[in-house]
Each structure stands twice: as C-alpha cells, then as structure tokens.
C-alpha cells in the first residue's frame, strides 16, 4: 500500500526521485509518462513534471471523455478493459508507464499493448512495488519492468 506516502511529502518526493533514477538510461528520450488508474495518476504526473514531459491517463472503460481506444485483458476473476483517448500521443513517441504495484502483470501488459496500438513505443514500465511470486514481469519484454521494492 503506497497511500502512506501521500501523507509524507519527503517520502513521496524520494519515491519520485527513485523512479526518475530508474530512467537514467533513457534520459532525453522520454516524451510522455502514462499512468494507470488510480495510483498511477498520483505518481505519473509528479514524475512527468520532474522530467518536463506530458502525462496521459490510462483508465478503465467508459471513464475518459471523447473517442477512446481500448485493450481488454484477463483477470483472475474475469475480464477488464483499459482505455486511452485517441490522439493521446503522436506515433513514434516514447512512453514510460507508471503504476504503484505489479502483481500478475495483466494490467501492465494491457497498458503496453494500448500504447503500442496508439503508435507509441514503451521504453520502460515503472512500479513502486513488485509482488515477485505472482510473476507479472514475465508478461513483459525482458528488462522492461523496473521496481523499487520487491516482495
């Protein structure tokens, strides 16, 4: 649970700095940060502001205004959908996806597919917490995921 970070500005800033450090090999290459609903909306804009780039929200079905593009994915208990607004990025833009946690990896893998469907390139996926036993990293390309804490 990353919610206690929100009450402590020093801890929150430290997490944003650590996420930024994970992007050192991509310095100058990042065009946009994409954040997954809901806690990716808390981390993503702060990281985007630090990097001087824009932020795009990736949301559950029906939550974004205007025309959207969607990717569906399987959960342990059914199906879900993640969406972005059409035109959220320009083809060829480099994107980093941010979320608080990765478990089985279904949501993150769908987010990667969504960015690719929009014409973007995913440089990196960043999370604060990785639940290693659930092996979510295996749904992503090699070395695509960076996490601050592993349990």
mmCIF file of C-alpha atoms in Angstrom, residues 8-125:
data_model
loop_
_atom_site.group_PDB
_atom_site.id
_atom_site.type_symbol
_atom_site.label_atom_id
_atom_site.label_comp_id
_atom_site.label_asym_id
_atom_site.label_seq_id
_atom_site.Cartn_x
_atom_site.Cartn_y
_atom_site.Cartn_z
ATOM 1 C CA UNK A 8 4.613 12.322 3.871
ATOM 2 C CA UNK A 9 5.875 14.820 1.282
ATOM 3 C CA UNK A 10 9.521 13.900 1.868
ATOM 4 C CA UNK A 11 8.851 10.187 1.338
ATOM 5 C CA UNK A 12 6.702 10.897 -1.726
ATOM 6 C CA UNK A 13 9.412 13.088 -3.258
ATOM 7 C CA UNK A 14 12.009 10.410 -2.502
ATOM 8 C CA UNK A 15 9.919 7.826 -4.388
ATOM 9 C CA UNK A 16 9.578 10.157 -7.391
ATOM 10 C CA UNK A 17 13.356 10.725 -7.347
ATOM 11 C CA UNK A 18 13.987 6.965 -7.203
ATOM 12 C CA UNK A 19 11.622 6.375 -10.125
ATOM 13 C CA UNK A 20 13.460 9.081 -12.064
ATOM 14 C CA UNK A 21 16.791 7.370 -11.335
ATOM 15 C CA UNK A 22 15.428 4.160 -12.878
ATOM 16 C CA UNK A 23 15.099 6.096 -16.153
ATOM 17 C CA UNK A 24 18.730 7.223 -16.391
ATOM 18 C CA UNK A 25 19.417 5.095 -19.473
ATOM 19 C CA UNK A 26 16.511 6.874 -21.206
ATOM 20 C CA UNK A 27 17.478 10.467 -20.303
ATOM 21 C CA UNK A 28 16.303 12.788 -23.057
ATOM 22 C CA UNK A 29 14.336 10.022 -24.794
ATOM 23 C CA UNK A 30 11.097 10.115 -22.781
ATOM 24 C CA UNK A 31 8.262 12.035 -24.455
ATOM 25 C CA UNK A 32 5.368 11.102 -22.168
ATOM 26 C CA UNK A 33 4.547 9.396 -18.891
ATOM 27 C CA UNK A 34 1.410 7.230 -18.883
ATOM 28 C CA UNK A 35 -0.210 6.411 -15.556
ATOM 29 C CA UNK A 36 -2.579 3.571 -14.788
ATOM 30 C CA UNK A 37 -5.748 4.294 -12.845
ATOM 31 C CA UNK A 38 -5.780 5.081 -9.975
ATOM 32 C CA UNK A 39 -2.464 5.306 -8.146
ATOM 33 C CA UNK A 40 -0.512 5.739 -11.363
ATOM 34 C CA UNK A 41 -2.395 9.054 -11.532
ATOM 35 C CA UNK A 42 -0.676 10.105 -8.305
ATOM 36 C CA UNK A 43 2.853 9.079 -9.281
ATOM 37 C CA UNK A 44 2.803 9.746 -13.022
ATOM 38 C CA UNK A 45 2.134 13.494 -13.145
ATOM 39 C CA UNK A 46 4.784 14.174 -10.492
ATOM 40 C CA UNK A 47 7.351 12.164 -12.444
ATOM 41 C CA UNK A 48 6.290 13.824 -15.710
ATOM 42 C CA UNK A 49 6.701 17.282 -14.159
ATOM 43 C CA UNK A 50 10.211 16.374 -12.946
ATOM 44 C CA UNK A 51 11.140 15.219 -16.441
ATOM 45 C CA UNK A 52 9.460 18.154 -18.168
ATOM 46 C CA UNK A 53 7.179 15.913 -20.245
ATOM 47 C CA UNK A 54 3.445 15.383 -20.569
ATOM 48 C CA UNK A 55 1.198 12.862 -18.820
ATOM 49 C CA UNK A 56 -1.525 10.652 -20.258
ATOM 50 C CA UNK A 57 -4.076 8.764 -18.138
ATOM 51 C CA UNK A 58 -4.890 5.129 -18.846
ATOM 52 C CA UNK A 59 -8.320 4.370 -17.416
ATOM 53 C CA UNK A 60 -10.977 1.730 -17.037
ATOM 54 C CA UNK A 61 -13.649 1.545 -19.720
ATOM 55 C CA UNK A 62 -16.030 4.472 -20.011
ATOM 56 C CA UNK A 63 -14.150 6.919 -17.773
ATOM 57 C CA UNK A 64 -12.435 9.103 -20.406
ATOM 58 C CA UNK A 65 -14.201 11.775 -22.477
ATOM 59 C CA UNK A 66 -14.156 11.725 -26.257
ATOM 60 C CA UNK A 67 -13.141 8.941 -28.587
ATOM 61 C CA UNK A 68 -11.030 6.233 -26.978
ATOM 62 C CA UNK A 69 -9.036 3.181 -27.930
ATOM 63 C CA UNK A 70 -9.161 0.094 -25.714
ATOM 64 C CA UNK A 71 -7.380 -3.143 -24.900
ATOM 65 C CA UNK A 72 -9.112 -5.909 -22.951
ATOM 66 C CA UNK A 73 -7.252 -8.283 -20.677
ATOM 67 C CA UNK A 74 -7.934 -11.240 -18.421
ATOM 68 C CA UNK A 75 -8.002 -11.014 -14.648
ATOM 69 C CA UNK A 76 -8.024 -13.944 -12.267
ATOM 70 C CA UNK A 77 -11.783 -13.386 -11.879
ATOM 71 C CA UNK A 78 -12.825 -12.209 -15.359
ATOM 72 C CA UNK A 79 -12.113 -9.578 -17.998
ATOM 73 C CA UNK A 80 -11.332 -5.878 -17.810
ATOM 74 C CA UNK A 81 -10.539 -3.071 -20.235
ATOM 75 C CA UNK A 82 -8.018 -0.237 -20.173
ATOM 76 C CA UNK A 83 -8.516 2.810 -22.413
ATOM 77 C CA UNK A 84 -6.730 5.933 -23.597
ATOM 78 C CA UNK A 85 -8.021 8.878 -25.573
ATOM 79 C CA UNK A 86 -7.468 8.741 -29.320
ATOM 80 C CA UNK A 87 -4.653 11.113 -30.171
ATOM 81 C CA UNK A 88 -3.207 10.932 -26.649
ATOM 82 C CA UNK A 89 0.203 10.558 -28.243
ATOM 83 C CA UNK A 90 1.808 11.009 -31.623
ATOM 84 C CA UNK A 91 3.047 7.936 -33.475
ATOM 85 C CA UNK A 92 6.657 7.214 -32.566
ATOM 86 C CA UNK A 93 6.583 8.963 -29.194
ATOM 87 C CA UNK A 94 8.475 7.265 -26.369
ATOM 88 C CA UNK A 95 6.390 6.470 -23.302
ATOM 89 C CA UNK A 96 7.108 5.289 -19.758
ATOM 90 C CA UNK A 97 4.197 3.599 -17.954
ATOM 91 C CA UNK A 98 3.905 4.143 -14.190
ATOM 92 C CA UNK A 99 1.839 2.376 -11.536
ATOM 93 C CA UNK A 100 2.081 1.715 -7.821
ATOM 94 C CA UNK A 101 2.182 -2.084 -7.983
ATOM 95 C CA UNK A 102 2.524 -5.041 -10.324
ATOM 96 C CA UNK A 103 1.053 -8.390 -9.330
ATOM 97 C CA UNK A 104 0.094 -10.806 -12.125
ATOM 98 C CA UNK A 105 1.030 -8.266 -14.808
ATOM 99 C CA UNK A 106 -2.216 -8.322 -16.779
ATOM 100 C CA UNK A 107 -2.985 -4.634 -16.404
ATOM 101 C CA UNK A 108 0.574 -3.542 -17.184
ATOM 102 C CA UNK A 109 0.783 -5.823 -20.235
ATOM 103 C CA UNK A 110 -2.528 -4.379 -21.487
ATOM 104 C CA UNK A 111 -1.176 -0.854 -20.950
ATOM 105 C CA UNK A 112 1.892 -1.702 -23.055
ATOM 106 C CA UNK A 113 -0.381 -3.039 -25.823
ATOM 107 C CA UNK A 114 -2.516 0.094 -25.610
ATOM 108 C CA UNK A 115 0.452 2.453 -26.033
ATOM 109 C CA UNK A 116 1.668 0.355 -28.969
ATOM 110 C CA UNK A 117 -1.827 0.400 -30.503
ATOM 111 C CA UNK A 118 -1.700 4.215 -30.335
ATOM 112 C CA UNK A 119 1.617 4.123 -32.217
ATOM 113 C CA UNK A 120 3.899 4.780 -29.255
ATOM 114 C CA UNK A 121 6.997 2.966 -28.070
ATOM 115 C CA UNK A 122 7.146 1.824 -24.445
ATOM 116 C CA UNK A 123 10.640 2.462 -23.102
ATOM 117 C CA UNK A 124 10.060 1.272 -19.552
ATOM 118 C CA UNK A 125 7.403 0.248 -17.041
#
